[in-house]
Structures are given as structure tokens and as C-alpha cells.
Amino acid sequence: MNDTTENALDVTRQENVTRILDAAERLFRHYGYSKTTVADIARDLGMSPANIYRFFASKVEIHQALCGRMLATAYQIAYDIRHQPVSASERLRRYVETQHQLTLDLMLDEMKVHEMIIVAIERDWHVIEKHIDRVHDLIAEIIAEGIAAGEFAEQDPVVASRCFGAATINLCHPQMVAQCLAKTNRASVDELIDYVIRALKK
């Protein structure tokens, strides 16, 4: 088999994978993750379940791939903010505000999507841990630039990044956002962001 044929097969395979993931996400959003079966996905695509299993061994694998795709979108947003030509403080603020809004839009406004995320978190999938590590790396880079510019106090940017993530987790973690949304005895988004940025300056 020559390279051209192999490339064509790779493209065809990726197109099929994308079609399956698009259909699965559409059905998960409409009916919920727990109520959707591989047979439902196959029926939606006009193919047999056996054809789905050529690409994914189970519904769990489909869900995991969807989770990875959603996290990739979230990471790209964080990456773009990290490279904006504004101060480190402003980039950190924009990152948390954007992630909080993303959580509200994708995971709470559509409760079926929220269910998908909760299942993924409960299973402690490596794709989520990898995503957290990659975001921490971006935050550490922003903090390091803030330190170099004299905007933040001298400190270990890696440790500071982890602390920043821990301090703002209830603005980005879907379960915590859901639990805190209607409570009046919690710090507001702006109050919490102001607080953690001030901490970096001391």
C-alpha cells in the first residue's frame, strides 16, 4: 500500500470518526448520555452498530473521545487568551471569566451536556487530568511573564498556577458552579478573581 492510499484511508477514517462523534453528541444532548445507545447512534447515521464498533469499542470510548474534543476546544480558548497582548493580570481575568461562561453555556444551560461531563469526572479519565495539566502550564507561563514584568511578586510560577487553579475551581468545575449558582453567601466571580490576582502581587 503506497503513501497516497494510506493517507486517503486515514482521511476516510477520520471523516467517519467525526460523523460518529457528531451524531453521538447530538443524541447525548437531546436524550442524555445514559439513555442513548450505540444502536441509537448507528440508526441516526443509517449504519449498523457493527460499523460503529469498527471505530469505537464501546459507548464509553465514544464518550471519552467527545470529552477530549470538548476539552480541546476549552484548551484552545485558554491558549488564545494566554497569547493576547495585554497584562498578565488581564489575561488571568479573561481566562477565568471565559471558562466560567463556557461552563455556564455548555454544561448548565444544557443539562444533558452537564450529565456527560459529570460522568467523565466521576470516571477520572486521563484526558481530564491531561487537560488540567496543560491549562496549569499556560497559567504558569502567564504568571512567569507577570513576575518578569514586575507585575507579580517573586514566586514559583508552577506552584502559583496550581494555587490559582484551586482558588478558582468553583468558577470552572461544573458541579461546583451548579451548586453555587443560586447561593447568595458565595464570593462573586469578580470578587474571587480580584482576590486571587491581588494574592499574586503580594
CSV table of C-alpha atoms in Angstrom, one decimal:
chain,number,residue,atom,x,y,z
A,1,MET,CA,0.0,0.0,0.0
A,2,ASN,CA,1.5,3.3,-1.0
A,3,ASP,CA,1.5,6.6,1.0
A,4,THR,CA,-1.3,8.1,-1.1
A,5,THR,CA,-3.6,5.2,-0.4
A,6,GLU,CA,-2.7,5.2,3.3
A,7,ASN,CA,-3.4,9.0,3.5
A,8,ALA,CA,-6.8,8.5,1.8
A,9,LEU,CA,-7.7,5.8,4.2
A,10,ASP,CA,-6.7,7.9,7.1
A,11,VAL,CA,-8.8,10.8,5.8
A,12,THR,CA,-11.8,8.5,5.3
A,13,ARG,CA,-11.4,7.0,8.8
A,14,GLN,CA,-11.2,10.5,10.4
A,15,GLU,CA,-14.3,11.5,8.5
A,16,ASN,CA,-16.2,8.5,9.8
A,17,VAL,CA,-15.0,9.1,13.3
A,18,THR,CA,-16.1,12.8,13.1
A,19,ARG,CA,-19.5,11.7,11.8
A,20,ILE,CA,-20.0,9.2,14.7
A,21,LEU,CA,-18.9,11.8,17.3
A,22,ASP,CA,-21.2,14.5,15.8
A,23,ALA,CA,-24.1,12.1,15.9
A,24,ALA,CA,-23.4,10.9,19.4
A,25,GLU,CA,-23.0,14.4,20.7
A,26,ARG,CA,-26.3,15.4,19.1
A,27,LEU,CA,-28.1,12.4,20.6
A,28,PHE,CA,-26.4,12.8,24.0
A,29,ARG,CA,-27.5,16.5,24.1
A,30,HIS,CA,-31.1,15.6,23.1
A,31,TYR,CA,-31.8,12.4,25.0
A,32,GLY,CA,-29.0,12.3,27.6
A,33,TYR,CA,-25.9,10.1,27.8
A,34,SER,CA,-27.4,7.3,29.8
A,35,LYS,CA,-30.5,7.0,27.6
A,36,THR,CA,-28.5,6.9,24.3
A,37,THR,CA,-27.2,3.5,23.0
A,38,VAL,CA,-24.7,2.6,20.3
A,39,ALA,CA,-27.7,1.3,18.3
A,40,ASP,CA,-29.3,4.7,18.5
A,41,ILE,CA,-26.2,6.4,17.1
A,42,ALA,CA,-25.9,3.8,14.3
A,43,ARG,CA,-29.6,4.3,13.5
A,44,ASP,CA,-29.1,8.1,13.3
A,45,LEU,CA,-26.3,7.6,10.8
A,46,GLY,CA,-28.1,5.0,8.8
A,47,MET,CA,-25.5,2.3,9.5
A,48,SER,CA,-25.2,-0.9,11.6
A,49,PRO,CA,-23.9,-1.0,15.1
A,50,ALA,CA,-21.1,-3.3,13.8
A,51,ASN,CA,-19.9,-0.4,11.7
A,52,ILE,CA,-19.7,1.9,14.8
A,53,TYR,CA,-17.6,-0.8,16.6
A,54,ARG,CA,-15.1,-0.7,13.8
A,55,PHE,CA,-14.1,2.7,15.1
A,56,PHE,CA,-15.1,2.6,18.8
A,57,ALA,CA,-15.1,-0.4,21.1
A,58,SER,CA,-18.0,0.9,23.2
A,59,LYS,CA,-20.2,3.8,24.1
A,60,VAL,CA,-17.7,4.7,26.8
A,61,GLU,CA,-15.0,5.1,24.2
A,62,ILE,CA,-17.3,7.4,22.2
A,63,HIS,CA,-18.0,9.5,25.3
A,64,GLN,CA,-14.3,9.7,26.1
A,65,ALA,CA,-13.5,10.9,22.6
A,66,LEU,CA,-16.3,13.5,22.8
A,67,CYS,CA,-14.9,14.6,26.2
A,68,GLY,CA,-11.5,15.0,24.6
A,69,ARG,CA,-12.9,17.1,21.8
A,70,MET,CA,-14.7,19.4,24.2
A,71,LEU,CA,-11.6,19.8,26.3
A,72,ALA,CA,-9.6,20.6,23.2
A,73,THR,CA,-12.0,23.5,22.5
A,74,ALA,CA,-11.6,24.8,26.0
A,75,TYR,CA,-7.8,24.5,25.8
A,76,GLN,CA,-7.7,26.4,22.6
A,77,ILE,CA,-9.7,29.2,24.2
A,78,ALA,CA,-7.2,29.3,27.1
A,79,TYR,CA,-4.2,29.2,24.7
A,80,ASP,CA,-5.6,32.1,22.7
A,81,ILE,CA,-6.1,34.2,25.9
A,82,ARG,CA,-2.6,33.3,27.1
A,83,HIS,CA,-1.1,34.9,23.9
A,84,GLN,CA,-3.2,38.1,24.0
A,85,PRO,CA,-1.1,41.3,24.1
A,86,VAL,CA,-2.4,42.5,27.4
A,87,SER,CA,-1.1,42.4,31.0
A,88,ALA,CA,-0.8,39.1,32.9
A,89,SER,CA,-3.5,40.2,35.3
A,90,GLU,CA,-5.9,40.9,32.5
A,91,ARG,CA,-5.2,37.6,30.8
A,92,LEU,CA,-5.8,35.7,34.0
A,93,ARG,CA,-9.0,37.6,34.5
A,94,ARG,CA,-10.2,36.9,30.9
A,95,TYR,CA,-9.3,33.2,31.3
A,96,VAL,CA,-11.4,32.7,34.4
A,97,GLU,CA,-14.3,34.8,33.1
A,98,THR,CA,-14.3,32.9,29.8
A,99,GLN,CA,-14.0,29.4,31.4
A,100,HIS,CA,-16.8,30.3,33.8
A,101,GLN,CA,-19.1,31.4,31.0
A,102,LEU,CA,-18.2,28.3,29.0
A,103,THR,CA,-19.2,26.2,31.9
A,104,LEU,CA,-22.5,28.0,32.2
A,105,ASP,CA,-23.2,27.9,28.5
A,106,LEU,CA,-22.3,24.3,27.7
A,107,MET,CA,-22.7,22.4,31.0
A,108,LEU,CA,-25.6,24.1,32.8
A,109,ASP,CA,-27.8,25.6,30.1
A,110,GLU,CA,-27.9,22.1,28.5
A,111,MET,CA,-28.3,19.7,31.4
A,112,LYS,CA,-27.7,16.7,29.1
A,113,VAL,CA,-24.2,18.0,28.4
A,114,HIS,CA,-23.8,18.5,32.1
A,115,GLU,CA,-24.6,14.9,32.6
A,116,MET,CA,-21.8,13.9,30.1
A,117,ILE,CA,-19.2,16.0,32.0
A,118,ILE,CA,-20.2,14.7,35.4
A,119,VAL,CA,-19.9,11.1,34.2
A,120,ALA,CA,-16.5,11.8,32.8
A,121,ILE,CA,-15.3,13.5,36.0
A,122,GLU,CA,-16.6,10.6,38.1
A,123,ARG,CA,-14.7,8.1,36.0
A,124,ASP,CA,-11.5,10.2,36.5
A,125,TRP,CA,-10.5,9.9,32.8
A,126,HIS,CA,-6.9,10.7,32.0
A,127,VAL,CA,-8.0,13.1,29.3
A,128,ILE,CA,-9.3,15.4,32.1
A,129,GLU,CA,-6.1,15.2,34.1
A,130,LYS,CA,-4.1,15.9,31.0
A,131,HIS,CA,-6.2,18.9,30.2
A,132,ILE,CA,-5.8,20.3,33.8
A,133,ASP,CA,-2.0,19.9,33.5
A,134,ARG,CA,-1.9,21.7,30.1
A,135,VAL,CA,-4.0,24.6,31.4
A,136,HIS,CA,-1.8,24.8,34.5
A,137,ASP,CA,1.2,25.1,32.2
A,138,LEU,CA,-0.5,28.0,30.4
A,139,ILE,CA,-1.3,29.8,33.6
A,140,ALA,CA,2.2,29.3,34.9
A,141,GLU,CA,3.5,30.9,31.7
A,142,ILE,CA,1.3,33.9,32.2
A,143,ILE,CA,2.3,34.2,35.9
A,144,ALA,CA,6.0,33.9,35.0
A,145,GLU,CA,5.6,36.7,32.5
A,146,GLY,CA,3.9,38.8,35.1
A,147,ILE,CA,6.8,38.2,37.5
A,148,ALA,CA,9.3,39.2,34.9
A,149,ALA,CA,7.4,42.4,34.2
A,150,GLY,CA,7.3,43.3,37.9
A,151,GLU,CA,3.5,42.9,37.9
A,152,PHE,CA,3.6,39.9,40.4
A,153,ALA,CA,5.8,39.2,43.3
A,154,GLU,CA,8.7,36.7,43.0
A,155,GLN,CA,7.4,33.2,43.5
A,156,ASP,CA,7.4,29.8,41.9
A,157,PRO,CA,5.0,30.2,38.9
A,158,VAL,CA,4.2,26.4,38.8
A,159,VAL,CA,3.1,26.4,42.4
A,160,ALA,CA,1.3,29.7,41.9
A,161,SER,CA,-0.5,28.3,38.9
A,162,ARG,CA,-1.8,25.3,40.9
A,163,CYS,CA,-2.9,27.5,43.7
A,164,PHE,CA,-4.6,29.8,41.2
A,165,GLY,CA,-6.5,26.9,39.8
A,166,ALA,CA,-7.5,25.6,43.2
A,167,ALA,CA,-8.7,29.0,44.3
A,168,THR,CA,-10.9,29.5,41.2
A,169,ILE,CA,-12.1,25.9,40.7
A,170,ASN,CA,-15.6,26.7,41.9
A,171,LEU,CA,-16.0,29.0,38.9
A,172,CYS,CA,-15.0,26.4,36.3
A,173,HIS,CA,-15.9,23.0,37.8
A,174,PRO,CA,-19.4,22.1,36.5
A,175,GLN,CA,-20.6,20.5,39.8
A,176,MET,CA,-19.4,23.4,41.9
A,177,VAL,CA,-20.8,26.0,39.5
A,178,ALA,CA,-24.2,24.2,39.6
A,179,GLN,CA,-24.1,24.1,43.4
A,180,CYS,CA,-23.0,27.7,44.0
A,181,LEU,CA,-25.1,29.4,41.3
A,182,ALA,CA,-28.2,30.2,43.3
A,183,LYS,CA,-26.4,30.8,46.7
A,184,THR,CA,-26.0,34.3,47.9
A,185,ASN,CA,-23.3,33.6,50.5
A,186,ARG,CA,-20.6,33.0,48.0
A,187,ALA,CA,-18.0,35.3,46.5
A,188,SER,CA,-19.0,36.7,43.1
A,189,VAL,CA,-16.9,36.0,40.0
A,190,ASP,CA,-15.3,39.4,40.1
A,191,GLU,CA,-14.6,39.3,43.8
A,192,LEU,CA,-12.9,36.0,43.6
A,193,ILE,CA,-10.8,36.9,40.5
A,194,ASP,CA,-9.8,40.2,42.2
A,195,TYR,CA,-8.8,38.4,45.3
A,196,VAL,CA,-6.5,35.8,43.7
A,197,ILE,CA,-4.8,38.3,41.4
A,198,ARG,CA,-4.1,40.5,44.5
A,199,ALA,CA,-2.6,37.4,46.1
A,200,LEU,CA,-0.1,37.1,43.2
A,201,LYS,CA,1.1,40.6,43.7
A,202,LYS,CA,2.0,40.3,47.4
